[in-house]
Amino acid sequence: MAQVDPARSRIRDRKGGLELELALSQGVPYRIFTLQDPRRVVLDFREVDWSGVQAATLVRSDLVASAAMGGVRPGWSRLVLTLTAPLALQRAALTIDPESGAAVLRARFMRVGDAAFAAAAGAAPDPGWALPAATSGDSRAASSTSEAGVLRILLDPGHGGLDPGAMRDGVTESRLMLSYARTLREALVRAGAEVAMTREDDSFVSLERRVEMAHAMDADLFISLHADALAGGGARGTTVHTLSKTASDEASRKLAERHDRGDILAGVDLSHSDDVVADVLMDLARMETQPRSEALADAVVAALRSAGLPLNSRPRRAAGYSVLKAADIPSILIEVGFLSSDRDRANLVTPEFRARLAGAVRDAVLAWQLADEAEAPLRRQ
């Protein structure tokens, strides 16, 4: 994996435009493109290790509002620059030292008009960079059929890669949730469920792709796992969230915004994400699915309370979480705790606590399955 030399790398204003110089330990394939809403420059690499690189020291430009970097999927990494003005790539070149193999990527961007930026935005089709067909990450769950009564569950460890989520005292949400998801998967598999995960390592998966994976494995349930941090550190205990067009409270609204922001950080093209007709059709499908999601969320709260695990004072909440928008699959988001809470953080880094939490969620899923099967004849076919 190519290493970045922070001391010899810079992104700066120069001659009315933006100049990028990235020093690498070796040459790697790369591509550069722009995205709008918001305006971003995206650089993909196969693959670069960003360890030790700080956005605050790398970027010294009034044309860049923020920068994010890190893994975007296995074998790929990405640098995303959110712009304050429309820019277009003028030139780019990777030079490699024939003796050492070290490389320097240089790129220059010039100011353009809004119309020119919009016309050029988007990544051109490139088979070498295309995502593989969606898979569940588990060959058992990817099959087209399953035994009667066997639940297919897709677990979604939140964030990942260049979107680490919340961070407190050396604890990173994306890594902590990956560890917890593995524990929960083991508990569910031992109970007879077929379980897959949206990611198996610390790599980025877009919100749209997470939902796509649920459909690809024909999932019966989708459970997204998070451990956020809120300013002030007052929130603590588990909360369970379902989808709603309006947030049940201000904290849930802010959580939904932070979870969705990962796609912007990772340079995902959001220009086609709003389709009024599609939204209407999905609302019709959710008329049946939403009560099932609500029942699952209630079952999780009841199981955690029965197990004596710490719950938030308002454990049931709702907001417009994009990751819960699979219209035909019951979906919930569990904030297993808050990294901003010293008590929650101490609990969540303890394997024994995570095992208890996984056991309670497993019990909730099994209780929900029995009730859902009993009500199945009453639903529309």
PDB file of N, CA and C in Angstrom, residues 261-314:
ATOM      1  N   ARG A 261     -24.537  12.309   6.631  1.00  0.00           N
ATOM      2  CA  ARG A 261     -23.431  13.127   6.150  1.00  0.00           C
ATOM      3  C   ARG A 261     -22.266  12.274   5.654  1.00  0.00           C
ATOM      4  N   GLY A 262     -22.219  11.007   6.062  1.00  0.00           N
ATOM      5  CA  GLY A 262     -21.135  10.142   5.612  1.00  0.00           C
ATOM      6  C   GLY A 262     -21.045  10.044   4.101  1.00  0.00           C
ATOM      7  N   ASP A 263     -22.192  10.028   3.413  1.00  0.00           N
ATOM      8  CA  ASP A 263     -22.163   9.951   1.956  1.00  0.00           C
ATOM      9  C   ASP A 263     -21.517  11.183   1.345  1.00  0.00           C
ATOM     10  N   ILE A 264     -21.763  12.353   1.933  1.00  0.00           N
ATOM     11  CA  ILE A 264     -21.129  13.566   1.434  1.00  0.00           C
ATOM     12  C   ILE A 264     -19.625  13.514   1.693  1.00  0.00           C
ATOM     13  N   LEU A 265     -19.235  13.077   2.885  1.00  0.00           N
ATOM     14  CA  LEU A 265     -17.809  12.966   3.207  1.00  0.00           C
ATOM     15  C   LEU A 265     -17.096  12.041   2.238  1.00  0.00           C
ATOM     16  N   ALA A 266     -17.777  10.988   1.816  1.00  0.00           N
ATOM     17  CA  ALA A 266     -17.152   9.983   0.958  1.00  0.00           C
ATOM     18  C   ALA A 266     -17.277  10.301  -0.519  1.00  0.00           C
ATOM     19  N   GLY A 267     -17.868  11.427  -0.861  1.00  0.00           N
ATOM     20  CA  GLY A 267     -17.954  11.798  -2.267  1.00  0.00           C
ATOM     21  C   GLY A 267     -18.976  11.011  -3.040  1.00  0.00           C
ATOM     22  N   VAL A 268     -20.073  10.614  -2.406  1.00  0.00           N
ATOM     23  CA  VAL A 268     -21.135   9.890  -3.106  1.00  0.00           C
ATOM     24  C   VAL A 268     -21.985  10.890  -3.887  1.00  0.00           C
ATOM     25  N   ASP A 269     -22.355  10.542  -5.107  1.00  0.00           N
ATOM     26  CA  ASP A 269     -23.166  11.413  -5.952  1.00  0.00           C
ATOM     27  C   ASP A 269     -24.613  11.360  -5.485  1.00  0.00           C
ATOM     28  N   LEU A 270     -25.097  12.480  -4.949  1.00  0.00           N
ATOM     29  CA  LEU A 270     -26.456  12.555  -4.420  1.00  0.00           C
ATOM     30  C   LEU A 270     -27.413  13.270  -5.367  1.00  0.00           C
ATOM     31  N   SER A 271     -26.979  13.541  -6.587  1.00  0.00           N
ATOM     32  CA  SER A 271     -27.763  14.386  -7.483  1.00  0.00           C
ATOM     33  C   SER A 271     -29.064  13.737  -7.923  1.00  0.00           C
ATOM     34  N   HIS A 272     -29.172  12.405  -7.859  1.00  0.00           N
ATOM     35  CA  HIS A 272     -30.389  11.723  -8.301  1.00  0.00           C
ATOM     36  C   HIS A 272     -31.121  11.069  -7.136  1.00  0.00           C
ATOM     37  N   SER A 273     -30.879  11.560  -5.919  1.00  0.00           N
ATOM     38  CA  SER A 273     -31.428  10.895  -4.739  1.00  0.00           C
ATOM     39  C   SER A 273     -32.858  11.311  -4.422  1.00  0.00           C
ATOM     40  N   ASP A 274     -33.380  12.338  -5.088  1.00  0.00           N
ATOM     41  CA  ASP A 274     -34.716  12.828  -4.777  1.00  0.00           C
ATOM     42  C   ASP A 274     -35.637  12.591  -5.965  1.00  0.00           C
ATOM     43  N   ASP A 275     -36.499  11.607  -5.867  1.00  0.00           N
ATOM     44  CA  ASP A 275     -37.432  11.273  -6.931  1.00  0.00           C
ATOM     45  C   ASP A 275     -38.827  11.251  -6.324  1.00  0.00           C
ATOM     46  N   VAL A 276     -39.654  12.221  -6.682  1.00  0.00           N
ATOM     47  CA  VAL A 276     -40.964  12.369  -6.051  1.00  0.00           C
ATOM     48  C   VAL A 276     -41.843  11.150  -6.299  1.00  0.00           C
ATOM     49  N   VAL A 277     -41.859  10.646  -7.536  1.00  0.00           N
ATOM     50  CA  VAL A 277     -42.696   9.489  -7.856  1.00  0.00           C
ATOM     51  C   VAL A 277     -42.240   8.275  -7.050  1.00  0.00           C
ATOM     52  N   ALA A 278     -40.927   8.068  -7.015  1.00  0.00           N
ATOM     53  CA  ALA A 278     -40.396   6.932  -6.251  1.00  0.00           C
ATOM     54  C   ALA A 278     -40.763   7.056  -4.778  1.00  0.00           C
ATOM     55  N   ASP A 279     -40.701   8.271  -4.241  1.00  0.00           N
ATOM     56  CA  ASP A 279     -41.044   8.469  -2.837  1.00  0.00           C
ATOM     57  C   ASP A 279     -42.499   8.091  -2.568  1.00  0.00           C
ATOM     58  N   VAL A 280     -43.388   8.430  -3.472  1.00  0.00           N
ATOM     59  CA  VAL A 280     -44.804   8.095  -3.295  1.00  0.00           C
ATOM     60  C   VAL A 280     -45.003   6.590  -3.295  1.00  0.00           C
ATOM     61  N   LEU A 281     -44.360   5.901  -4.238  1.00  0.00           N
ATOM     62  CA  LEU A 281     -44.490   4.451  -4.318  1.00  0.00           C
ATOM     63  C   LEU A 281     -43.923   3.781  -3.060  1.00  0.00           C
ATOM     64  N   MET A 282     -42.795   4.309  -2.570  1.00  0.00           N
ATOM     65  CA  MET A 282     -42.203   3.724  -1.364  1.00  0.00           C
ATOM     66  C   MET A 282     -43.090   3.978  -0.150  1.00  0.00           C
ATOM     67  N   ASP A 283     -43.737   5.134  -0.100  1.00  0.00           N
ATOM     68  CA  ASP A 283     -44.644   5.407   1.015  1.00  0.00           C
ATOM     69  C   ASP A 283     -45.783   4.394   1.056  1.00  0.00           C
ATOM     70  N   LEU A 284     -46.278   4.012  -0.124  1.00  0.00           N
ATOM     71  CA  LEU A 284     -47.339   3.014  -0.181  1.00  0.00           C
ATOM     72  C   LEU A 284     -46.850   1.669   0.363  1.00  0.00           C
ATOM     73  N   ALA A 285     -45.631   1.294  -0.008  1.00  0.00           N
ATOM     74  CA  ALA A 285     -45.075   0.030   0.487  1.00  0.00           C
ATOM     75  C   ALA A 285     -44.860   0.078   1.994  1.00  0.00           C
ATOM     76  N   ARG A 286     -44.478   1.241   2.523  1.00  0.00           N
ATOM     77  CA  ARG A 286     -44.187   1.348   3.948  1.00  0.00           C
ATOM     78  C   ARG A 286     -45.449   1.299   4.812  1.00  0.00           C
ATOM     79  N   MET A 287     -46.599   1.495   4.205  1.00  0.00           N
ATOM     80  CA  MET A 287     -47.833   1.417   4.976  1.00  0.00           C
ATOM     81  C   MET A 287     -47.956   0.058   5.659  1.00  0.00           C
ATOM     82  N   GLU A 288     -47.398  -0.971   5.053  1.00  0.00           N
ATOM     83  CA  GLU A 288     -47.430  -2.302   5.636  1.00  0.00           C
ATOM     84  C   GLU A 288     -46.159  -2.603   6.415  1.00  0.00           C
ATOM     85  N   THR A 289     -45.030  -2.136   5.907  1.00  0.00           N
ATOM     86  CA  THR A 289     -43.750  -2.465   6.527  1.00  0.00           C
ATOM     87  C   THR A 289     -43.506  -1.672   7.811  1.00  0.00           C
ATOM     88  N   GLN A 290     -43.934  -0.412   7.842  1.00  0.00           N
ATOM     89  CA  GLN A 290     -43.616   0.444   8.981  1.00  0.00           C
ATOM     90  C   GLN A 290     -44.139  -0.101  10.311  1.00  0.00           C
ATOM     91  N   PRO A 291     -45.378  -0.610  10.382  1.00  0.00           N
ATOM     92  CA  PRO A 291     -45.819  -1.186  11.663  1.00  0.00           C
ATOM     93  C   PRO A 291     -44.950  -2.361  12.115  1.00  0.00           C
ATOM     94  N   ARG A 292     -44.431  -3.113  11.178  1.00  0.00           N
ATOM     95  CA  ARG A 292     -43.554  -4.234  11.543  1.00  0.00           C
ATOM     96  C   ARG A 292     -42.231  -3.715  12.094  1.00  0.00           C
ATOM     97  N   SER A 293     -41.722  -2.621  11.509  1.00  0.00           N
ATOM     98  CA  SER A 293     -40.506  -1.997  12.038  1.00  0.00           C
ATOM     99  C   SER A 293     -40.747  -1.465  13.443  1.00  0.00           C
ATOM    100  N   GLU A 294     -41.897  -0.828  13.646  1.00  0.00           N
ATOM    101  CA  GLU A 294     -42.235  -0.298  14.961  1.00  0.00           C
ATOM    102  C   GLU A 294     -42.321  -1.420  15.990  1.00  0.00           C
ATOM    103  N   ALA A 295     -42.910  -2.548  15.589  1.00  0.00           N
ATOM    104  CA  ALA A 295     -43.034  -3.683  16.506  1.00  0.00           C
ATOM    105  C   ALA A 295     -41.660  -4.240  16.877  1.00  0.00           C
ATOM    106  N   LEU A 296     -40.746  -4.301  15.916  1.00  0.00           N
ATOM    107  CA  LEU A 296     -39.391  -4.776  16.203  1.00  0.00           C
ATOM    108  C   LEU A 296     -38.687  -3.828  17.169  1.00  0.00           C
ATOM    109  N   ALA A 297     -38.809  -2.529  16.929  1.00  0.00           N
ATOM    110  CA  ALA A 297     -38.175  -1.553  17.821  1.00  0.00           C
ATOM    111  C   ALA A 297     -38.722  -1.684  19.236  1.00  0.00           C
ATOM    112  N   ASP A 298     -40.027  -1.839  19.356  1.00  0.00           N
ATOM    113  CA  ASP A 298     -40.632  -2.015  20.687  1.00  0.00           C
ATOM    114  C   ASP A 298     -40.126  -3.291  21.359  1.00  0.00           C
ATOM    115  N   ALA A 299     -39.951  -4.353  20.569  1.00  0.00           N
ATOM    116  CA  ALA A 299     -39.459  -5.621  21.118  1.00  0.00           C
ATOM    117  C   ALA A 299     -38.033  -5.472  21.637  1.00  0.00           C
ATOM    118  N   VAL A 300     -37.203  -4.708  20.928  1.00  0.00           N
ATOM    119  CA  VAL A 300     -35.822  -4.491  21.381  1.00  0.00           C
ATOM    120  C   VAL A 300     -35.809  -3.733  22.698  1.00  0.00           C
ATOM    121  N   VAL A 301     -36.613  -2.688  22.799  1.00  0.00           N
ATOM    122  CA  VAL A 301     -36.673  -1.922  24.048  1.00  0.00           C
ATOM    123  C   VAL A 301     -37.137  -2.817  25.198  1.00  0.00           C
ATOM    124  N   ALA A 302     -38.156  -3.617  24.962  1.00  0.00           N
ATOM    125  CA  ALA A 302     -38.672  -4.502  26.016  1.00  0.00           C
ATOM    126  C   ALA A 302     -37.626  -5.522  26.448  1.00  0.00           C
ATOM    127  N   ALA A 303     -36.881  -6.076  25.491  1.00  0.00           N
ATOM    128  CA  ALA A 303     -35.869  -7.086  25.822  1.00  0.00           C
ATOM    129  C   ALA A 303     -34.718  -6.479  26.609  1.00  0.00           C
ATOM    130  N   LEU A 304     -34.292  -5.267  26.233  1.00  0.00           N
ATOM    131  CA  LEU A 304     -33.214  -4.609  26.971  1.00  0.00           C
ATOM    132  C   LEU A 304     -33.654  -4.264  28.389  1.00  0.00           C
ATOM    133  N   ARG A 305     -34.897  -3.822  28.515  1.00  0.00           N
ATOM    134  CA  ARG A 305     -35.412  -3.497  29.856  1.00  0.00           C
ATOM    135  C   ARG A 305     -35.491  -4.760  30.705  1.00  0.00           C
ATOM    136  N   SER A 306     -35.942  -5.865  30.114  1.00  0.00           N
ATOM    137  CA  SER A 306     -36.052  -7.125  30.849  1.00  0.00           C
ATOM    138  C   SER A 306     -34.683  -7.635  31.286  1.00  0.00           C
ATOM    139  N   ALA A 307     -33.654  -7.377  30.455  1.00  0.00           N
ATOM    140  CA  ALA A 307     -32.309  -7.848  30.782  1.00  0.00           C
ATOM    141  C   ALA A 307     -31.571  -6.911  31.732  1.00  0.00           C
ATOM    142  N   GLY A 308     -32.210  -5.803  32.121  1.00  0.00           N
ATOM    143  CA  GLY A 308     -31.581  -4.875  33.054  1.00  0.00           C
ATOM    144  C   GLY A 308     -30.471  -4.051  32.434  1.00  0.00           C
ATOM    145  N   LEU A 309     -30.500  -3.883  31.116  1.00  0.00           N
ATOM    146  CA  LEU A 309     -29.475  -3.107  30.429  1.00  0.00           C
ATOM    147  C   LEU A 309     -29.877  -1.635  30.386  1.00  0.00           C
ATOM    148  N   PRO A 310     -28.901  -0.741  30.358  1.00  0.00           N
ATOM    149  CA  PRO A 310     -29.213   0.700  30.437  1.00  0.00           C
ATOM    150  C   PRO A 310     -29.931   1.220  29.209  1.00  0.00           C
ATOM    151  N   LEU A 311     -31.098   1.785  29.426  1.00  0.00           N
ATOM    152  CA  LEU A 311     -31.885   2.407  28.371  1.00  0.00           C
ATOM    153  C   LEU A 311     -31.901   3.916  28.559  1.00  0.00           C
ATOM    154  N   ASN A 312     -32.043   4.629  27.472  1.00  0.00           N
ATOM    155  CA  ASN A 312     -32.231   6.069  27.529  1.00  0.00           C
ATOM    156  C   ASN A 312     -33.584   6.383  28.167  1.00  0.00           C
ATOM    157  N   SER A 313     -33.721   7.562  28.713  1.00  0.00           N
ATOM    158  CA  SER A 313     -35.000   7.946  29.323  1.00  0.00           C
ATOM    159  C   SER A 313     -36.114   8.011  28.292  1.00  0.00           C
ATOM    160  N   ARG A 314     -35.754   8.207  27.001  1.00  0.00           N
ATOM    161  CA  ARG A 314     -36.717   8.137  25.892  1.00  0.00           C
ATOM    162  C   ARG A 314     -36.172   7.146  24.874  1.00  0.00           C
TER     163      ARG A 314
END
